[in-house]
CSV table of C-alpha atoms in Angstrom, one decimal:
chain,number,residue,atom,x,y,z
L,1,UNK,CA,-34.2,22.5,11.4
L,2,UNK,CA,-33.2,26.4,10.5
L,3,UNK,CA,-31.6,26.9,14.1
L,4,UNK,CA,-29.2,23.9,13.0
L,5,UNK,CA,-28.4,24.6,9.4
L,6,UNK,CA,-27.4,28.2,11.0
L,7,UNK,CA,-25.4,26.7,14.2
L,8,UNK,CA,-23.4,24.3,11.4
L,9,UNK,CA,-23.3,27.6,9.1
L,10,UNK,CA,-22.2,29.4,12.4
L,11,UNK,CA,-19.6,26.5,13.0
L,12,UNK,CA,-18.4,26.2,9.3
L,13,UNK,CA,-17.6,30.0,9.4
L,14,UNK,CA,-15.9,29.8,12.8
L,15,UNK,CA,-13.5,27.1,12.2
L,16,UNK,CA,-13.1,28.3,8.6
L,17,UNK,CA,-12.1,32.0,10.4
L,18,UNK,CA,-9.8,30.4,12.5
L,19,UNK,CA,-7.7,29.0,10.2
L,20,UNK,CA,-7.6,31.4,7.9
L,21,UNK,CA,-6.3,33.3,11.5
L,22,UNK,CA,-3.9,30.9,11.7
L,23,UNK,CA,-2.7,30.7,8.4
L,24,UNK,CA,-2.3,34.5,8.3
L,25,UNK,CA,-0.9,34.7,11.7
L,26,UNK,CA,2.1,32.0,10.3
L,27,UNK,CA,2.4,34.4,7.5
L,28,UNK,CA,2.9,37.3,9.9
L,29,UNK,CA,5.6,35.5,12.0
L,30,UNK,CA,7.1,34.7,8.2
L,31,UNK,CA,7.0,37.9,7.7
L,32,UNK,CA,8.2,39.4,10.6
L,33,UNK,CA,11.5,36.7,10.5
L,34,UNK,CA,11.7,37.8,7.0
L,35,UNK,CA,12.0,41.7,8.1
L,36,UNK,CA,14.9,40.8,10.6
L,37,UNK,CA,16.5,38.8,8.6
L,38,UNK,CA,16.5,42.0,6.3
L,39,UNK,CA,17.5,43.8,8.7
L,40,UNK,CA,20.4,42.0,9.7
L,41,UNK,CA,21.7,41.8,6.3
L,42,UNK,CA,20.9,45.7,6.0
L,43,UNK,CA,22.9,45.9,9.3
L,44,UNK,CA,26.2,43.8,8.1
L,45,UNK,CA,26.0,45.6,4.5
L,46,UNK,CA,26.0,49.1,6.3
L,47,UNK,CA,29.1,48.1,8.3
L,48,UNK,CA,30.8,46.4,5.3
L,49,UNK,CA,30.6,49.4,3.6
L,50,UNK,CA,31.4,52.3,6.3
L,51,UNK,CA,34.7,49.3,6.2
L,52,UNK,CA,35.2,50.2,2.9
L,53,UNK,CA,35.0,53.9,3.0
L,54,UNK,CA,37.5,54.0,5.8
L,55,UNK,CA,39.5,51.9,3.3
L,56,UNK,CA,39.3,53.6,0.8
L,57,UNK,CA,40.1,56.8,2.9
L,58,UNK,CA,43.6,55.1,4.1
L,59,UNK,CA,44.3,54.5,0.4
L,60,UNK,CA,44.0,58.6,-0.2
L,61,UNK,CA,46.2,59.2,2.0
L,62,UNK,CA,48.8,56.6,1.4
L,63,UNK,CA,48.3,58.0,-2.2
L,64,UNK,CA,48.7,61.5,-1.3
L,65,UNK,CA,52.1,60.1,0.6
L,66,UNK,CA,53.4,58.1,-2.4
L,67,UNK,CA,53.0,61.1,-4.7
L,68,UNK,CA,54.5,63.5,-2.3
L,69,UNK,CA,57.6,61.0,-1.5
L,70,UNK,CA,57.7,60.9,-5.3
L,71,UNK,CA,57.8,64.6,-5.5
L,72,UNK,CA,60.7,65.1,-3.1
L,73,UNK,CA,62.7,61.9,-4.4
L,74,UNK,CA,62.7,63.9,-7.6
L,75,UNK,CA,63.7,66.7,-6.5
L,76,UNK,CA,66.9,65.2,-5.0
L,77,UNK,CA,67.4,63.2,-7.9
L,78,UNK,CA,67.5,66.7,-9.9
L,79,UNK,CA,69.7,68.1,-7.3
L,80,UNK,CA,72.0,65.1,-7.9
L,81,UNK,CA,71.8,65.7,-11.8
L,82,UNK,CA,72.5,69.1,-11.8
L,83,UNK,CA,75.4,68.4,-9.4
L,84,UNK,CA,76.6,65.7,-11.8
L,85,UNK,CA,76.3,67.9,-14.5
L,86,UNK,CA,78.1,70.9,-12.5
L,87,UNK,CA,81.1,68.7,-11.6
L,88,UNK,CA,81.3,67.3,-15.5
L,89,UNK,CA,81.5,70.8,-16.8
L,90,UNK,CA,84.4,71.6,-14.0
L,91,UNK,CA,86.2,68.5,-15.0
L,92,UNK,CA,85.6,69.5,-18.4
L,93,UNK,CA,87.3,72.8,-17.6
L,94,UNK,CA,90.0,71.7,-16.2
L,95,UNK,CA,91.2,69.2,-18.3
L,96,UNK,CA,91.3,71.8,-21.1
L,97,UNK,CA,93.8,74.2,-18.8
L,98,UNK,CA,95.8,70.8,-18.2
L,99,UNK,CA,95.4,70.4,-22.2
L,100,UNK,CA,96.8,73.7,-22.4
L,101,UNK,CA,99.2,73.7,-19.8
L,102,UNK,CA,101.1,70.1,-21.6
L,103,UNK,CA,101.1,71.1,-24.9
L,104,UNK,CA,102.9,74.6,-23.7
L,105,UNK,CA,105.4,72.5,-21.5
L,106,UNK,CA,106.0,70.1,-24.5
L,107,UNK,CA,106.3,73.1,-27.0
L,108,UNK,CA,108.5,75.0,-24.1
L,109,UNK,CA,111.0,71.7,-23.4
L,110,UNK,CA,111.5,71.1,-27.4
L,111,UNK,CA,112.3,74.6,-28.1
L,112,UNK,CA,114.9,74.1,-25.0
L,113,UNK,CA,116.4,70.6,-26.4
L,114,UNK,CA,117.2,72.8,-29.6
């Protein structure tokens, strides 16, 4: 009677063993679906992101570009002022000695009509 309370003991503990086994062992696979899937996603983000540096890198130096196109844009547009600014004073100049040289030729021809 004690050898077969122990063999259904024994029994009870084996099959209760073996699915705790199993139940563990589904966990593991889970697991181990859950860790690739993780690293996947690791995987993708990592590559997304290098993405976005090497973005982000083109946009410095399109910015750097913009900036220094801005700089020399400027700069001609200042030549061009200055120019425009040279050439007003000229013109400024030279009507004055036209100015001058009419108001001598009209005071020159009425002292000549008298």
């Amino acid at each position: 009677a004690d050898e077969i309370k122990h063999k259904d003991f024994c029994v009870d503990e084996f099959n209760t063993n073996q699915l705790q086994t199993e139940k563990k062992e589904r966990e593991k696979q889970d697991l181990i679906a859950k860790i690739e899937d993780l690293e996947m996603t690791i995987k993708a983000l990592t590559e997304a992101i290098d993405t976005l540096k090497a973005e982000i890198a083109e946009m410095q130096v399109q910015l750097k570009r913009a900036g220094e196109d801005r700089e020399k844009e400027n700069k001609e547009f200042q030549t061009t002022v200055a120019d425009q600014r040279e050439t007003q004073k000229l013109l400024k100049a030279a009507l004055s000695v036209l100015a001058d040289f009419y108001k001598k030729s009209e005071a020159s021809s009425l002292v000549q009509k008298e």
